[in-house]
XYZ file of C-alpha atoms in Angstrom:
762
model
C 41.323 -16.481 -9.582
C 40.247 -14.750 -12.788
C 36.879 -16.474 -12.598
C 36.415 -15.335 -9.016
C 37.303 -11.719 -9.845
C 35.068 -11.727 -12.919
C 32.001 -12.896 -11.073
C 32.794 -10.705 -8.061
C 32.799 -7.624 -10.261
C 29.600 -8.786 -11.966
C 28.055 -9.266 -8.533
C 29.111 -5.795 -7.433
C 27.624 -4.296 -10.600
C 24.327 -6.154 -10.109
C 24.337 -5.233 -6.429
C 24.919 -1.568 -7.252
C 21.789 -1.480 -9.401
C 19.825 -3.252 -6.671
C 21.139 -0.641 -4.233
C 19.902 2.223 -6.407
C 16.437 0.691 -6.661
C 16.279 -0.198 -2.958
C 17.303 3.341 -1.970
C 14.206 4.680 -3.700
C 12.052 2.331 -1.622
C 13.718 3.498 1.582
C 13.155 7.143 0.620
C 9.434 6.811 -0.006
C 8.794 4.599 3.012
C 10.661 6.876 5.407
C 8.601 9.921 4.450
C 5.141 8.499 3.782
C 4.998 5.176 5.641
C 3.912 3.462 2.391
C 5.873 0.578 0.906
C 5.722 1.067 -2.861
C 5.005 -2.305 -4.477
C 4.806 -0.436 -7.809
C 8.499 0.469 -7.607
C 9.439 -2.172 -10.179
C 6.611 -1.104 -12.496
C 7.833 2.500 -12.377
C 11.286 1.288 -13.363
C 9.754 -0.785 -16.164
C 7.677 2.079 -17.541
C 10.633 4.480 -17.487
C 12.846 1.908 -19.223
C 10.321 1.364 -21.994
C 10.073 5.126 -22.490
C 13.888 5.358 -22.665
C 13.899 2.629 -25.341
C 11.208 4.478 -27.293
C 13.109 7.755 -27.265
C 16.537 6.270 -28.011
C 15.833 3.345 -30.319
C 12.298 4.027 -31.522
C 12.665 7.724 -32.334
C 16.438 8.004 -32.653
C 17.097 10.576 -29.928
C 20.653 10.956 -28.582
C 21.313 8.782 -25.566
C 22.154 11.696 -23.281
C 18.974 13.569 -24.197
C 16.824 10.485 -23.577
C 18.461 10.073 -20.160
C 17.799 13.699 -19.270
C 14.134 13.443 -20.266
C 13.433 10.049 -18.675
C 15.535 10.260 -15.503
C 15.484 14.008 -14.996
C 11.896 14.858 -15.973
C 9.606 11.843 -16.318
C 10.926 10.016 -13.243
C 10.397 12.864 -10.756
C 7.086 13.844 -12.359
C 5.803 10.279 -12.076
C 6.531 10.140 -8.346
C 5.160 13.611 -7.603
C 1.928 12.902 -9.502
C 1.423 9.581 -7.727
C 1.793 11.278 -4.361
C -0.473 14.200 -5.207
C -3.282 12.101 -6.677
C -3.175 8.920 -4.589
C -0.613 8.503 -1.822
C -1.392 11.489 0.372
C -4.991 10.263 0.676
C -3.934 6.973 2.289
C -3.480 8.245 5.830
C -5.590 6.483 8.480
C -6.111 3.414 6.283
C -5.182 -0.162 7.112
C -1.992 -1.782 5.829
C -3.949 -3.895 3.358
C -5.441 -0.776 1.765
C -2.045 0.887 1.373
C -0.577 -2.272 -0.105
C -3.454 -2.864 -2.499
C -3.339 0.704 -3.842
C 0.330 0.327 -4.784
C -0.416 -3.130 -6.225
C -3.158 -1.533 -8.348
C -0.637 1.026 -9.596
C 1.740 -1.818 -10.459
C -0.929 -3.650 -12.462
C -2.122 -0.453 -14.125
C 1.407 0.359 -15.299
C 1.821 -3.195 -16.612
C -1.420 -2.983 -18.595
C -0.468 0.472 -19.860
C 2.943 -0.707 -21.083
C 1.414 -3.720 -22.848
C -1.079 -1.391 -24.492
C 1.540 1.041 -25.787
C 4.359 -1.446 -26.517
C 3.011 -4.722 -27.867
C 4.531 -7.654 -25.919
C 5.224 -9.741 -29.029
C 7.635 -7.180 -30.508
C 11.286 -7.714 -29.535
C 13.082 -4.675 -28.080
C 16.803 -4.770 -27.271
C 18.781 -2.198 -25.280
C 22.549 -1.870 -25.613
C 24.996 -0.818 -22.926
C 26.075 2.792 -22.701
C 28.730 3.482 -25.365
C 28.209 -0.072 -26.708
C 29.383 -3.464 -25.475
C 32.756 -2.841 -27.142
C 33.617 0.024 -24.765
C 35.592 -1.800 -22.061
C 38.832 -1.870 -20.095
C 40.927 -4.710 -18.670
C 41.897 -4.865 -15.002
C 43.878 -7.756 -13.462
C 42.905 -9.947 -16.369
C 39.206 -9.121 -15.982
C 37.315 -7.284 -18.694
C 35.048 -4.533 -17.347
C 32.651 -2.670 -19.615
C 32.188 1.077 -19.337
C 28.486 0.576 -18.630
C 29.372 -1.525 -15.583
C 31.805 1.107 -14.335
C 29.074 3.722 -14.684
C 26.751 1.553 -12.557
C 29.361 1.273 -9.788
C 30.191 4.989 -9.801
C 26.540 6.082 -9.846
C 25.655 3.699 -7.003
C 28.563 4.961 -4.861
C 27.632 8.582 -5.513
C 23.998 7.930 -4.597
C 25.013 6.093 -1.417
C 27.197 8.977 -0.250
C 24.655 11.586 -1.303
C 21.745 9.940 0.500
C 23.833 9.395 3.612
C 24.743 13.072 3.727
C 21.161 14.042 2.936
C 19.705 12.162 5.896
C 22.438 12.944 8.433
C 23.886 16.343 7.540
C 21.068 18.322 5.926
C 17.963 19.972 7.290
C 15.920 18.532 4.428
C 16.884 15.001 5.468
C 15.812 15.590 9.056
C 12.502 17.001 7.854
C 12.043 13.960 5.602
C 12.499 11.582 8.519
C 10.061 13.564 10.613
C 7.371 13.549 7.924
C 6.298 10.003 8.787
C 7.143 9.970 12.514
C 4.929 12.898 13.511
C 3.504 14.976 10.628
C 1.428 17.136 12.992
C 4.506 18.160 14.973
C 6.352 18.828 11.735
C 3.503 21.050 10.565
C 3.637 23.027 13.825
C 7.343 23.620 13.184
C 6.481 25.398 9.951
C 7.028 22.573 7.443
C 4.566 21.005 5.047
C 4.632 17.171 5.392
C 2.852 16.693 2.068
C 5.457 18.758 0.254
C 8.266 16.785 1.881
C 6.606 13.476 1.000
C 6.082 14.640 -2.594
C 9.794 15.442 -2.847
C 10.742 11.992 -1.559
C 8.338 10.261 -3.944
C 9.849 12.220 -6.829
C 13.347 11.169 -5.777
C 12.307 7.559 -5.220
C 10.680 7.349 -8.638
C 13.810 8.826 -10.226
C 15.985 6.161 -8.616
C 13.603 3.419 -9.767
C 13.718 4.621 -13.380
C 17.506 4.964 -13.238
C 17.825 1.400 -11.907
C 15.637 0.052 -14.703
C 17.665 1.809 -17.412
C 20.952 0.553 -15.922
C 20.003 -3.067 -15.219
C 18.287 -3.940 -18.502
C 21.428 -4.058 -20.707
C 23.267 -6.056 -18.024
C 20.664 -8.809 -17.969
C 20.513 -8.949 -21.750
C 17.597 -10.259 -23.759
C 14.528 -8.426 -24.964
C 12.535 -5.979 -22.890
C 9.541 -7.697 -21.270
C 7.221 -5.890 -18.857
C 6.605 -8.655 -16.298
C 10.225 -9.832 -16.229
C 11.641 -6.322 -15.790
C 9.117 -5.523 -13.041
C 10.036 -8.669 -11.109
C 13.747 -8.002 -11.697
C 13.542 -4.690 -9.860
C 11.273 -6.249 -7.227
C 14.304 -8.388 -6.333
C 15.655 -5.221 -4.699
C 12.996 -5.630 -1.983
C 15.406 -8.000 -0.208
C 18.098 -5.308 -0.046
C 15.605 -2.725 1.240
C 14.450 -5.070 3.997
C 18.061 -5.819 4.920
C 18.225 -2.198 5.971
C 14.752 -2.470 7.552
C 13.611 0.355 5.279
C 15.528 2.847 7.408
C 19.287 2.499 6.987
C 20.812 3.462 3.640
C 24.258 1.919 4.468
C 22.717 -1.426 5.490
C 20.571 -1.327 2.367
C 23.677 -0.974 0.197
C 25.439 -3.788 2.048
C 22.420 -6.039 1.547
C 22.300 -5.152 -2.149
C 25.957 -6.082 -2.634
C 25.491 -9.391 -0.802
C 22.438 -10.099 -2.951
C 24.226 -9.327 -6.211
C 27.397 -11.293 -5.449
C 25.497 -14.319 -4.140
C 23.505 -14.500 -7.372
C 26.645 -14.410 -9.547
C 28.526 -16.923 -7.356
C 25.641 -19.368 -7.706
C 25.844 -18.951 -11.478
C 29.618 -19.467 -11.429
C 30.160 -22.314 -8.976
C 27.014 -24.447 -8.877
C 27.579 -27.737 -10.731
C 26.277 -27.667 -14.279
C 24.606 -31.065 -13.879
C 22.249 -29.648 -11.222
C 19.133 -29.151 -13.311
C 17.558 -26.871 -10.712
C 20.486 -24.456 -10.335
C 19.112 -22.003 -12.935
C 15.718 -21.810 -11.227
C 17.453 -21.501 -7.862
C 19.477 -18.508 -9.060
C 16.309 -16.751 -10.247
C 14.568 -17.551 -6.965
C 17.514 -16.549 -4.773
C 16.453 -12.917 -4.106
C 13.067 -14.072 -2.798
C 14.715 -16.746 -0.653
C 17.026 -14.124 0.828
C 14.063 -11.784 1.339
C 12.181 -14.473 3.271
C 15.231 -15.280 5.403
C 15.915 -11.592 6.127
C 12.314 -11.038 7.199
C 12.542 -13.949 9.623
C 15.955 -13.148 11.077
C 15.614 -9.404 11.613
C 13.966 -8.356 14.875
C 10.374 -7.248 14.539
C 8.600 -4.238 15.977
C 6.866 -4.611 19.296
C 3.158 -5.239 19.442
C 1.183 -2.040 19.202
C -2.331 -1.093 20.038
C -4.729 0.687 17.721
C -3.553 4.250 18.271
C -5.475 5.474 15.236
C -8.747 3.986 14.121
C -8.758 3.123 10.452
C -11.607 4.048 8.117
C -12.550 0.485 7.134
C -15.978 -0.630 8.367
C -17.582 -4.022 7.711
C -20.920 -5.504 8.736
C -21.005 -9.256 9.309
C -24.418 -10.847 8.582
C -26.034 -13.481 10.759
C -25.689 -17.132 9.828
C -29.371 -17.250 8.924
C -29.075 -14.321 6.524
C -25.925 -15.803 5.027
C -27.701 -19.116 4.414
C -30.641 -17.340 2.772
C -28.389 -15.309 0.512
C -26.381 -18.431 -0.334
C -29.558 -20.163 -1.474
C -30.524 -17.060 -3.459
C -27.110 -17.097 -5.166
C -27.502 -20.734 -6.216
C -31.013 -20.021 -7.551
C -29.841 -16.952 -9.488
C -26.939 -18.871 -11.035
C -29.321 -21.681 -12.039
C -31.609 -19.187 -13.762
C -28.628 -17.620 -15.546
C -27.504 -20.994 -16.897
C -30.772 -21.129 -18.840
C -29.669 -18.036 -20.756
C -25.989 -18.795 -21.348
C -24.222 -20.835 -23.988
C -21.928 -23.690 -22.981
C -18.731 -21.661 -23.403
C -20.151 -18.886 -21.236
C -21.127 -21.409 -18.567
C -17.561 -22.752 -18.507
C -16.151 -19.240 -18.162
C -18.621 -18.441 -15.390
C -17.612 -21.635 -13.573
C -13.964 -20.588 -13.764
C -14.872 -17.265 -12.166
C -16.724 -19.039 -9.362
C -13.610 -21.110 -8.560
C -11.641 -17.863 -8.295
C -14.332 -16.619 -5.905
C -13.677 -19.665 -3.689
C -9.970 -18.788 -3.631
C -10.920 -15.210 -2.736
C -12.816 -16.526 0.314
C -9.418 -17.499 1.725
C -8.600 -13.777 1.778
C -11.879 -12.934 3.524
C -11.112 -15.117 6.527
C -7.389 -14.322 6.632
C -7.361 -10.586 5.888
C -10.953 -9.470 6.377
C -11.490 -11.272 9.683
C -7.984 -11.707 11.122
C -6.107 -8.782 9.568
C -3.274 -10.988 8.265
C -1.978 -10.499 4.718
C -1.375 -12.996 1.932
C -0.300 -11.687 -1.469
C -0.003 -15.138 -3.084
C -3.318 -17.010 -2.658
C -2.999 -18.686 -6.065
C 0.317 -20.219 -4.976
C -1.527 -22.360 -2.421
C -3.932 -23.302 -5.205
C -0.891 -24.426 -7.209
C 0.269 -26.678 -4.355
C -3.129 -28.366 -4.182
C -3.282 -28.757 -7.965
C 0.119 -30.484 -8.060
C -0.948 -32.891 -5.310
C -4.286 -33.617 -6.974
C -2.604 -34.209 -10.336
C -0.086 -36.710 -8.968
C -2.237 -38.516 -6.396
C -5.901 -37.776 -7.139
C -6.513 -38.816 -10.755
C -7.845 -42.248 -11.678
C -8.014 -43.624 -15.216
C -6.351 -42.361 -18.380
C -7.340 -40.423 -21.468
C -10.983 -39.446 -21.783
C -11.861 -41.834 -18.967
C -9.645 -39.988 -16.460
C -11.465 -38.571 -13.446
C -10.516 -36.557 -10.399
C -11.387 -38.450 -7.214
C -12.916 -37.073 -4.043
C -10.084 -38.558 -1.971
C -7.593 -36.831 -4.244
C -9.237 -33.457 -3.575
C -9.341 -34.088 0.172
C -5.662 -35.066 0.156
C -4.784 -31.953 -1.845
C -6.694 -29.709 0.575
C -5.056 -31.393 3.589
C -1.545 -31.104 2.155
C -2.140 -27.443 1.246
C -3.314 -26.709 4.790
C -0.104 -28.272 6.110
C 1.983 -26.245 3.644
C 0.116 -23.131 4.740
C 1.016 -23.942 8.329
C 4.670 -24.513 7.404
C 4.815 -21.203 5.567
C 3.112 -19.508 8.486
C 5.412 -20.991 11.150
C 8.473 -18.877 10.345
C 6.231 -15.936 9.478
C 4.212 -15.994 12.691
C 6.414 -13.248 14.134
C 5.643 -11.014 11.161
C 2.848 -8.484 10.890
C 1.478 -6.079 8.365
C 3.923 -5.180 5.606
C 6.520 -7.774 6.644
C 3.968 -10.572 6.420
C 2.777 -9.343 3.014
C 6.364 -9.389 1.716
C 6.933 -12.875 3.173
C 3.907 -14.337 1.393
C 4.872 -12.560 -1.817
C 8.373 -14.041 -1.542
C 6.800 -17.493 -1.150
C 4.643 -16.928 -4.229
C 7.544 -15.762 -6.413
C 9.705 -18.645 -5.159
C 7.004 -21.173 -6.029
C 6.558 -19.669 -9.508
C 10.260 -19.477 -10.345
C 11.542 -22.600 -8.573
C 8.765 -25.202 -8.377
C 6.394 -24.451 -11.239
C 9.303 -24.251 -13.694
C 10.593 -27.676 -12.695
C 9.701 -29.694 -15.791
C 12.652 -32.146 -15.776
C 12.549 -35.670 -14.374
C 13.955 -36.489 -10.937
C 14.730 -39.791 -9.283
C 13.880 -40.240 -5.616
C 13.872 -43.586 -3.798
C 14.111 -45.356 -7.128
C 11.042 -43.598 -8.554
C 11.183 -41.164 -11.471
C 8.870 -38.181 -11.403
C 8.448 -34.604 -12.635
C 6.721 -31.916 -10.576
C 5.352 -30.045 -13.580
C 5.735 -32.409 -16.565
C 5.984 -30.629 -19.917
C 5.025 -27.371 -18.186
C 1.334 -28.325 -18.146
C -0.933 -30.201 -15.728
C -4.077 -31.823 -17.121
C -6.695 -32.075 -14.374
C -9.876 -33.947 -15.333
C -13.294 -33.165 -13.791
C -14.526 -34.783 -10.593
C -16.967 -37.700 -10.584
C -18.731 -38.942 -7.430
C -21.397 -41.529 -8.156
C -24.055 -39.858 -10.297
C -22.428 -36.429 -9.893
C -20.254 -35.870 -12.973
C -18.685 -32.430 -13.270
C -17.813 -32.950 -16.909
C -21.123 -31.230 -17.660
C -20.442 -27.445 -17.514
C -23.800 -26.557 -15.905
C -23.345 -29.193 -13.217
C -19.825 -27.918 -12.560
C -21.041 -24.319 -12.263
C -23.879 -25.166 -9.872
C -21.593 -27.373 -7.774
C -18.945 -24.643 -7.524
C -21.645 -22.111 -6.586
C -23.058 -24.417 -3.917
C -19.543 -24.965 -2.492
C -18.953 -21.216 -2.426
C -22.222 -20.705 -0.542
C -21.472 -23.491 1.971
C -17.966 -22.184 2.679
C -19.331 -18.636 2.977
C -21.959 -19.694 5.548
C -19.257 -21.564 7.449
C -17.027 -18.478 7.517
C -19.876 -16.291 8.762
C -20.518 -18.842 11.522
C -16.788 -18.856 12.307
C -16.750 -15.056 12.547
C -19.600 -15.118 15.060
C -17.970 -17.798 17.209
C -15.542 -17.268 20.055
C -12.640 -18.072 17.766
C -13.843 -15.469 15.261
C -14.125 -12.829 17.961
C -10.561 -13.581 19.026
C -9.457 -13.141 15.407
C -11.250 -9.786 15.282
C -9.582 -8.718 18.524
C -6.170 -9.653 17.119
C -6.904 -7.611 13.992
C -8.097 -4.587 15.961
C -5.280 -4.525 18.519
C -2.673 -7.315 18.786
C -1.260 -5.817 21.971
C -4.645 -5.740 23.710
C -5.441 -9.285 22.568
C -2.109 -10.522 23.947
C -2.661 -8.714 27.249
C -6.036 -10.442 27.597
C -4.318 -13.813 27.414
C -4.816 -14.681 23.756
C -2.166 -16.843 22.112
C -1.498 -14.915 18.908
C 0.772 -17.651 17.526
C -1.995 -20.257 17.699
C -4.528 -17.843 16.247
C -2.308 -16.986 13.270
C -1.323 -20.610 12.723
C -4.945 -21.781 12.718
C -6.286 -19.067 10.429
C -3.415 -19.559 7.978
C -4.213 -23.267 7.717
C -7.927 -22.548 7.173
C -7.131 -19.955 4.521
C -4.648 -22.220 2.729
C -7.138 -25.096 2.689
C -9.836 -22.915 1.088
C -7.369 -21.591 -1.495
C -6.256 -25.151 -2.234
C -9.821 -26.316 -2.861
C -10.450 -23.371 -5.171
C -7.170 -24.011 -7.000
C -8.022 -27.644 -7.753
C -11.487 -26.675 -8.987
C -9.982 -23.883 -11.088
C -7.568 -26.320 -12.748
C -10.406 -28.786 -13.335
C -12.624 -26.071 -14.852
C -9.805 -25.050 -17.206
C -8.924 -28.634 -18.110
C -5.203 -27.888 -18.139
C -3.077 -25.296 -16.361
C 0.446 -23.962 -16.803
C 2.723 -22.206 -14.351
C 1.529 -18.810 -15.619
C -1.962 -19.553 -14.258
C -0.532 -19.339 -10.730
C 1.895 -16.448 -11.296
C 2.285 -13.876 -8.553
C 0.881 -11.137 -10.804
C -2.370 -13.099 -11.078
C -2.443 -13.403 -7.280
C -1.901 -9.664 -6.892
C -4.776 -8.995 -9.280
C -7.090 -11.256 -7.278
C -6.107 -9.600 -3.995
C -6.631 -6.133 -5.469
C -10.102 -6.901 -6.851
C -11.187 -8.586 -3.619
C -10.189 -5.517 -1.607
C -11.990 -3.326 -4.153
C -15.128 -5.378 -3.580
C -14.675 -5.389 0.196
C -12.186 -7.715 1.853
C -14.392 -8.086 4.929
C -17.493 -9.163 2.961
C -18.377 -12.552 1.489
C -19.858 -10.664 -1.440
C -16.522 -8.877 -1.813
C -14.882 -12.256 -2.426
C -17.598 -13.042 -4.980
C -16.957 -9.729 -6.727
C -13.166 -10.160 -6.711
C -13.273 -13.760 -7.904
C -15.716 -13.167 -10.727
C -13.872 -10.058 -11.920
C -10.488 -11.790 -11.751
C -11.600 -15.057 -13.319
C -14.286 -13.815 -15.731
C -14.173 -10.035 -16.000
C -10.847 -9.713 -17.821
C -11.655 -12.600 -20.157
C -15.040 -11.161 -21.084
C -13.738 -7.621 -21.616
C -10.803 -8.600 -23.794
C -12.750 -11.287 -25.647
C -15.682 -8.985 -26.404
C -13.539 -6.207 -27.850
C -11.478 -8.716 -29.841
C -14.681 -10.178 -31.311
C -15.874 -6.695 -32.217
C -12.514 -5.944 -33.816
C -12.692 -9.156 -35.873
C -16.276 -8.428 -36.952
C -15.508 -4.845 -38.048
C -11.977 -4.635 -39.515
C -12.387 -0.917 -40.197
C -12.561 -0.246 -36.434
C -10.121 -2.948 -35.322
C -7.634 -0.507 -33.810
C -10.332 1.351 -31.864
C -11.898 -1.792 -30.398
C -8.563 -3.274 -29.370
C -7.601 0.029 -27.758
C -10.882 0.030 -25.844
C -10.117 -3.481 -24.602
C -6.726 -2.356 -23.295
C -8.319 0.756 -21.805
C -10.791 -1.442 -19.925
C -7.861 -3.347 -18.379
C -6.190 -0.119 -17.283
C -9.508 1.179 -15.921
C -9.782 -1.909 -13.713
C -6.480 -0.988 -12.099
C -7.668 2.604 -11.707
C -10.567 1.278 -9.618
C -8.023 -0.342 -7.318
C -6.180 2.956 -6.964
C -9.392 4.514 -5.656
C -9.576 2.141 -2.687
C -7.892 4.799 -0.554
C -10.997 6.986 -0.835
C -13.335 4.051 -0.165
C -11.366 1.548 1.959
C -14.461 -0.456 2.936
C -15.010 -1.482 -0.688
C -17.614 -1.219 -3.410
C -19.895 -3.798 -1.830
C -20.128 -1.677 1.318
C -21.521 1.246 -0.683
C -24.000 -1.006 -2.485
C -25.188 -2.557 0.770
C -25.578 0.829 2.422
C -27.551 2.072 -0.577
C -29.949 -0.873 -0.446
C -30.190 -0.767 3.352
C -31.835 2.640 2.998
C -34.582 1.015 0.885
C -35.864 -1.209 3.685
C -38.835 1.098 4.293
C -39.405 1.641 0.577
C -40.770 -1.790 -0.247
C -42.704 -0.625 -3.320
C -39.397 0.420 -4.874
C -37.835 -2.973 -4.110
C -40.871 -4.809 -5.466
C -40.831 -2.652 -8.589
C -37.144 -3.415 -9.126
C -37.748 -7.144 -8.715
C -40.622 -7.025 -11.218
C -38.495 -5.082 -13.715
C -35.686 -7.616 -13.385
C -38.125 -10.485 -13.883
C -39.458 -8.826 -17.043
C -35.905 -8.451 -18.388
C -35.234 -12.120 -17.659
C -38.378 -13.280 -19.465
C -37.583 -11.077 -22.466
C -34.111 -12.565 -22.630
C -35.328 -16.125 -22.155
C -37.792 -15.712 -25.032
C -35.148 -14.165 -27.294
C -36.655 -10.679 -27.471
C -33.395 -9.122 -26.198
C -29.889 -10.562 -26.186
C -27.759 -11.641 -23.232
C -25.574 -8.554 -23.441
C -28.575 -6.236 -23.269
C -29.851 -8.238 -20.291
C -26.504 -7.867 -18.487
C -26.231 -4.141 -19.234
C -29.823 -3.311 -18.286
C -29.635 -5.451 -15.125
C -26.452 -3.676 -14.030
C -28.024 -0.277 -14.664
C -31.153 -1.277 -12.730
C -29.104 -2.510 -9.796
C -27.080 0.704 -9.598
C -30.006 3.076 -10.124
C -32.566 1.469 -7.785
C -31.326 3.341 -4.657
C -31.409 6.569 -6.693
C -34.968 5.856 -7.792
C -35.895 5.237 -4.159
C -34.646 8.662 -3.128
C -36.570 10.270 -5.973
C -39.855 8.359 -5.584
C -40.108 7.832 -1.812
C -37.743 10.295 -0.132
C -39.693 10.212 3.142
C -38.996 6.485 3.511
C -35.410 6.467 2.243
C -33.779 9.678 3.460
C -32.950 10.468 7.053
C -34.654 13.340 8.880
C -31.544 15.487 8.554
C -31.347 14.886 4.783
C -35.064 15.654 4.417
C -34.677 18.901 6.362
C -31.725 19.844 4.187
C -33.743 19.208 1.043
C -36.671 21.287 2.253
C -34.617 24.180 3.503
C -33.629 27.226 1.509
C -30.260 26.998 -0.307
C -27.553 28.784 1.647
C -26.809 31.195 -1.166
C -30.426 32.453 -0.869
C -30.347 32.850 2.908
C -31.659 36.282 3.899
C -33.296 36.723 0.490
C -35.948 34.020 0.205
C -35.898 33.299 3.945
C -35.368 35.773 6.835
C -32.496 35.302 9.262
C -34.014 33.120 11.965
C -32.163 31.502 14.850
C -32.499 28.097 13.199
C -30.991 29.446 9.964
C -28.086 30.959 11.921
C -27.371 27.579 13.550
C -27.468 25.906 10.148
C -24.983 28.441 8.768
C -22.697 27.726 11.732
C -22.826 23.991 11.010
C -22.132 24.397 7.293
C -19.249 26.828 7.913
C -17.749 24.632 10.631
C -18.185 27.247 13.353
C -18.731 26.151 16.948
C -22.251 26.529 18.184
C -22.976 29.422 20.521
C -20.223 31.742 19.272
C -20.455 35.348 20.388
C -21.934 37.606 17.782
C -22.347 41.361 17.614
C -25.674 42.550 18.996
C -28.299 42.299 16.355
C -30.324 45.428 15.548
C -33.997 44.525 15.380
C -35.537 44.934 11.964
C -37.804 48.027 11.633
C -41.502 47.240 11.871
C -44.373 48.934 10.187
C -46.101 51.786 12.077
C -49.228 50.755 13.885
C -52.172 52.748 15.183
C -51.473 54.210 18.596
C -47.774 54.754 18.103
C -46.477 58.066 19.406
C -44.394 60.051 16.937
C -41.987 62.701 18.093
C -41.466 65.467 15.600
C -38.290 67.436 15.934
């Protein structure tokens, strides 16, 4: 009985902290309609700051709490809303999700920059672990009592806030109908800012409370995922009900402690199961709870994508292969290997193009499907041993087939889910795979055969060999991966233009309308999930083969979130967006960090500056993701639109091509280095549309833009140019006035006296 009471109290304490964190999620979602995936990162950042103030600088505990929970927490939420969140109205779910994911990654990079991950940091319980009382034979620490009391007070306070106060009613109305709320004299943005401040405060408080309970050293990724476990409690209340959220949190906490107490010790997987339990419960809750009804597209989102023809896609695919071949002549072998790794990430990113860009379905764990394929290929697709080991074609095909089936199995229970719920379901699958499957390094016996899913925590995947094609050569591997990317891309463009692709687009635009027209949404989702999983599986196997060996961290959910974010930044609906996201995720980070580390090693006097610049580059990448709300169609969309305006300015395009060819020849002959070639090529690519507007404005600019350029600046109207009717209409347009408004009668300007005029002299 003592054991039961002990673990029950521990479960209630853990559940109380989950309840505090989940309440913050409910607050922000109810007032802004945005699910904050960065909630755990906010808790992590606040906890690190609390450690710095209390243990790093020696501040009193109470003063550190006041500063972190009472000042920094609310300020963090209010600033996030003012700078980012309020600009996310009329954007698709994927854009809202990716912006918060970018904030999560940015906070992780920022914490690793300020607090080096290799330094151990320990937090003690409030008043020390020795401050405790005994109740019914169970020892309860004061810190745990504080957690229970604070959670109960917050539960009662939030309940009264939403049901008995005018502020709570206004908060609920801020997301339901902000225009109606504004007509009633309230400011929806101010209400949402208040809720984000409160939500951030609760996140920080949860992080400070839960860290001493879990024990161990502070670690950014672990603490972020620990608070993310509260997602299950928030979904138990369907992001609306505070009481149900608290009940779900208590069930979550007690279940985790009961598993730790009563599972047999000889079950080698019980520890991984306990860590994975919150994500399992989250997945089950998402499936069991009733979903919202199908809705039409009441508000058009701001995302716009142009799908090329199959012929254009094939031409650009051939151009990509040719460009990569020319680049291999400039690169060293290590650079070629790194580039090949980035191209395999680009193949995985193509799975997001078809699933999210074309069909509007969300997957936050694409690398997890790559992990499934890699495990299958390792166990069933490798022939030979040692240096003679090779990956077989049949092994890759089997891995892709099994991954497609797994994708279908994951999709089956999630077929009822849409939007945010589907994103959370795939994230739960990714975390479960990372914490339960990829950590399984012990041997198991099944049907008389001994095996290990992830032996020694590392999988060694040799390169593929088919007849004369041997991918052990880095250049051959890179060109093969590029050719596969181009072939899959052309196939996806053809799929998008087919009847099946048009049905996917209809489902993305309006599920209700597609269902009313007789489309089977279950079959559509099932099919596109299997296609997406198969592509991700192929890319995962190639990624493992390019690396030579992979560990579980290579398929972690944080890596998946980074790939999703960068693909959306590039343009989730574009093939080139997948290329951008894959190369940046697989190559960009490695090149940035490696370059600054090399510079730091070469110049010890500036080591600190160069390493800080490397960390700053990582944070800046996340900042780009935060800006997706202002440009939801992606970076590639802007680039394409800029170059589309140059179609009539062929001399500019020819001049740019000649300049690029000259740079290539200079690099090939050793006159300039590879870095100068990359920098100058990037500058030329970005500036060419600008040069076109400067050199040939008549061919590049529209008639309206040309007229605006030629016209007198508005501040000089009536000075350098008389008030004509055309100028008055232009002023109306610029000031936002309706055309044809009534004006006071205009007095004609006096004219000069002419011969023959009659003058009356008084």
